[in-house]
Amino acid sequence: MYLFFDTETGGLQPNHSLLSVSAIAVDPQLQIVPVLNMYPGLHLRVKHENYVVTEQAMQINKIDLAVHDQIGLTVSETIEKLQMFFDEARVIMGVQRLIPAGHNVAFDMRFLQAQLFPEKQWDTFFKNPPLCTCAIARFFNAANRLTVGCGLEKLCTHFGIDAGDAHNAE
C-alpha cells in the first residue's frame, strides 16, 4: 500500500543529478513487504553521462562519482527496474496505485518526476496525497505532542531508532 522512498542527489534542485533511489514497500500495518524477492527493498545507483552536482551535496552524500559510475545503472535501466518494482508491489498488495511515503517525500518525488517518471506516468503508479513523516512531525510539534522538530536524525533519536550513517550514500 505504501512505498517509502529516499533519494540521494547532486543538489537541492531537480535539475541536479539524481544519484540514487531506494524504495521499500510496506503494508497498512507498516510491515515491510518483500518485492521481487528483495528485502528490505530496492536500492539503485543512477549514473549519468554528465553529472550536475554541487560541492556541498557531494560532501554531504559522500558519493565518489568514479566508483558510482562503475556500479550504477543508466537512467533507462533505472526506470525499467523501478517500474518492475512498482508493478510487483501493486500486485502483491492488491492495489491499483501505491501511496508514496518518506521523510520529506516531496523532495524525493520532485527528482523522480523530473528525471524518471513525468507526472502523468507517476500518477499511473501512485496516488495523492503522499505520506510525509516530516509533515506528520510538524503537526505533532504544533500540537505540543512532540518537541524535537522534524529533522530525521532528531526524530530517530527521540524514538530510539538507529539512523545509521544518515546521508552517507556509499
CSV table of C-alpha atoms in Angstrom, one decimal:
chain,number,residue,atom,x,y,z
A,1,MET,CA,0.0,0.0,0.0
A,2,TYR,CA,2.8,2.4,0.9
A,3,LEU,CA,6.1,2.8,-1.0
A,4,PHE,CA,8.7,4.6,1.1
A,5,PHE,CA,11.3,6.5,-0.9
A,6,ASP,CA,14.7,8.0,-0.3
A,7,THR,CA,17.0,9.6,-2.8
A,8,GLU,CA,20.5,11.0,-2.9
A,9,THR,CA,21.0,13.9,-5.2
A,10,GLY,CA,23.7,16.1,-6.6
A,11,GLY,CA,22.0,19.2,-5.2
A,12,LEU,CA,18.7,20.6,-4.0
A,13,GLN,CA,17.1,21.4,-7.3
A,14,PRO,CA,15.6,18.8,-9.7
A,15,ASN,CA,18.0,19.8,-12.4
A,16,HIS,CA,20.8,18.4,-10.2
A,17,SER,CA,21.6,14.8,-10.9
A,18,LEU,CA,19.5,12.1,-9.2
A,19,LEU,CA,22.3,9.8,-7.9
A,20,SER,CA,20.4,7.0,-6.1
A,21,VAL,CA,16.9,5.9,-5.2
A,22,SER,CA,15.8,3.4,-2.6
A,23,ALA,CA,12.3,2.0,-2.2
A,24,ILE,CA,10.7,-0.1,0.4
A,25,ALA,CA,7.1,-1.4,0.2
A,26,VAL,CA,5.1,-1.6,3.4
A,27,ASP,CA,1.6,-2.8,4.2
A,28,PRO,CA,-1.1,-0.9,6.1
A,29,GLN,CA,0.4,-2.1,9.4
A,30,LEU,CA,3.7,-0.6,8.2
A,31,GLN,CA,5.3,-4.1,7.9
A,32,ILE,CA,7.9,-4.5,5.2
A,33,VAL,CA,6.7,-6.4,2.1
A,34,PRO,CA,9.4,-8.1,0.1
A,35,VAL,CA,9.1,-7.2,-3.6
A,36,LEU,CA,10.9,-9.1,-6.3
A,37,ASN,CA,12.5,-11.2,-3.5
A,38,MET,CA,14.3,-8.1,-2.3
A,39,TYR,CA,14.4,-7.5,1.4
A,40,PRO,CA,14.1,-4.9,2.7
A,41,GLY,CA,13.8,-3.2,-0.7
A,42,LEU,CA,15.4,-1.8,-3.7
A,43,HIS,CA,18.5,0.4,-3.9
A,44,LEU,CA,19.7,1.7,-7.3
A,45,ARG,CA,22.6,4.0,-8.2
A,46,VAL,CA,21.9,6.2,-11.2
A,47,LYS,CA,24.7,7.1,-13.5
A,48,HIS,CA,24.6,9.9,-15.9
A,49,GLU,CA,26.8,10.9,-18.9
A,50,ASN,CA,27.2,14.3,-17.4
A,51,TYR,CA,26.6,15.0,-13.7
A,52,VAL,CA,25.1,18.2,-12.4
A,53,VAL,CA,26.2,18.4,-8.8
A,54,THR,CA,27.2,20.9,-6.2
A,55,GLU,CA,30.3,20.6,-4.0
A,56,GLN,CA,28.1,20.8,-0.8
A,57,ALA,CA,25.8,18.0,-1.9
A,58,MET,CA,28.8,15.7,-2.7
A,59,GLN,CA,30.3,16.5,0.8
A,60,ILE,CA,27.0,15.5,2.4
A,61,ASN,CA,26.3,12.3,0.5
A,62,LYS,CA,29.9,11.2,0.3
A,63,ILE,CA,29.4,9.7,-3.2
A,64,ASP,CA,32.6,9.1,-5.2
A,65,LEU,CA,31.3,9.5,-8.8
A,66,ALA,CA,34.1,7.4,-10.2
A,67,VAL,CA,33.1,4.4,-8.1
A,68,HIS,CA,29.4,5.3,-8.6
A,69,ASP,CA,29.8,5.1,-12.4
A,70,GLN,CA,31.3,1.6,-12.2
A,71,ILE,CA,28.3,0.1,-10.4
A,72,GLY,CA,25.5,2.5,-11.4
A,73,LEU,CA,22.7,1.9,-13.9
A,74,THR,CA,21.8,4.1,-16.8
A,75,VAL,CA,18.7,6.3,-16.4
A,76,SER,CA,16.8,3.9,-18.8
A,77,GLU,CA,17.9,0.8,-16.8
A,78,THR,CA,16.9,2.6,-13.6
A,79,ILE,CA,13.4,3.4,-14.9
A,80,GLU,CA,13.0,-0.2,-16.0
A,81,LYS,CA,14.0,-1.6,-12.6
A,82,LEU,CA,11.8,0.8,-10.7
A,83,GLN,CA,8.8,0.2,-13.0
A,84,MET,CA,9.1,-3.6,-12.3
A,85,PHE,CA,9.4,-2.9,-8.6
A,86,PHE,CA,6.3,-0.6,-8.6
A,87,ASP,CA,4.3,-3.1,-10.7
A,88,GLU,CA,5.1,-6.1,-8.5
A,89,ALA,CA,4.4,-4.1,-5.3
A,90,ARG,CA,1.0,-3.2,-6.6
A,91,VAL,CA,0.2,-6.8,-7.5
A,92,ILE,CA,1.5,-8.1,-4.1
A,93,MET,CA,-0.5,-5.5,-2.2
A,94,GLY,CA,-3.6,-5.8,-4.4
A,95,VAL,CA,-3.9,-2.1,-5.2
A,96,GLN,CA,-4.1,-0.1,-8.4
A,97,ARG,CA,-1.9,2.7,-7.1
A,98,LEU,CA,0.5,3.0,-4.2
A,99,ILE,CA,0.8,5.8,-1.7
A,100,PRO,CA,4.3,7.4,-1.9
A,101,ALA,CA,5.8,7.9,1.6
A,102,GLY,CA,9.0,9.0,3.2
A,103,HIS,CA,10.8,11.7,5.2
A,104,ASN,CA,10.3,15.0,3.3
A,105,VAL,CA,9.0,12.8,0.4
A,106,ALA,CA,8.0,15.8,-1.7
A,107,PHE,CA,11.7,16.4,-2.3
A,108,ASP,CA,12.3,12.9,-3.5
A,109,MET,CA,9.2,12.9,-5.7
A,110,ARG,CA,10.3,16.1,-7.4
A,111,PHE,CA,13.5,14.4,-8.5
A,112,LEU,CA,11.9,11.2,-9.5
A,113,GLN,CA,9.2,13.0,-11.5
A,114,ALA,CA,11.7,15.4,-13.2
A,115,GLN,CA,14.2,12.7,-14.2
A,116,LEU,CA,12.5,9.4,-14.3
A,117,PHE,CA,8.7,9.4,-14.3
A,118,PRO,CA,6.9,12.5,-15.6
A,119,GLU,CA,3.8,13.4,-13.5
A,120,LYS,CA,1.3,11.7,-15.9
A,121,GLN,CA,3.3,8.4,-15.7
A,122,TRP,CA,3.9,8.8,-12.0
A,123,ASP,CA,0.1,9.0,-11.5
A,124,THR,CA,-0.4,5.6,-13.0
A,125,PHE,CA,1.7,4.1,-10.1
A,126,PHE,CA,0.9,6.5,-7.2
A,127,LYS,CA,-2.0,8.4,-5.7
A,128,ASN,CA,-2.0,11.5,-3.6
A,129,PRO,CA,-1.5,12.7,-1.0
A,130,PRO,CA,1.8,11.3,-0.1
A,131,LEU,CA,2.6,10.3,3.5
A,132,CYS,CA,5.4,12.5,4.7
A,133,THR,CA,6.9,11.8,8.1
A,134,CYS,CA,8.3,15.3,8.2
A,135,ALA,CA,4.9,16.8,7.8
A,136,ILE,CA,3.5,14.4,10.5
A,137,ALA,CA,6.3,15.5,12.9
A,138,ARG,CA,5.5,19.2,12.2
A,139,PHE,CA,1.8,18.5,13.1
A,140,PHE,CA,2.7,16.8,16.4
A,141,ASN,CA,5.2,19.6,17.2
A,142,ALA,CA,2.5,22.2,16.6
A,143,ALA,CA,0.1,20.3,18.8
A,144,ASN,CA,2.8,20.2,21.6
A,145,ARG,CA,2.9,16.4,21.4
A,146,LEU,CA,6.4,16.3,20.1
A,147,THR,CA,9.2,18.8,20.9
A,148,VAL,CA,12.1,17.7,18.7
A,149,GLY,CA,11.3,19.4,15.4
A,150,CYS,CA,11.1,17.4,12.2
A,151,GLY,CA,14.7,16.6,11.4
A,152,LEU,CA,15.3,12.9,10.6
A,153,GLU,CA,18.2,12.4,13.0
A,154,LYS,CA,16.4,14.1,15.9
A,155,LEU,CA,13.3,12.1,15.3
A,156,CYS,CA,15.2,8.9,15.1
A,157,THR,CA,17.0,9.7,18.4
A,158,HIS,CA,13.7,10.6,20.1
A,159,PHE,CA,12.0,7.4,19.0
A,160,GLY,CA,15.1,5.2,19.7
A,161,ILE,CA,15.6,4.3,16.0
A,162,ASP,CA,19.1,3.8,14.7
A,163,ALA,CA,19.5,6.3,11.8
A,164,GLY,CA,22.7,4.6,10.8
A,165,ASP,CA,25.0,6.8,8.8
A,166,ALA,CA,22.3,9.2,7.5
A,167,HIS,CA,23.2,11.0,4.3
A,168,ASN,CA,26.1,8.7,3.5
A,169,ALA,CA,25.1,7.1,0.3
A,170,GLU,CA,28.3,5.0,-0.1
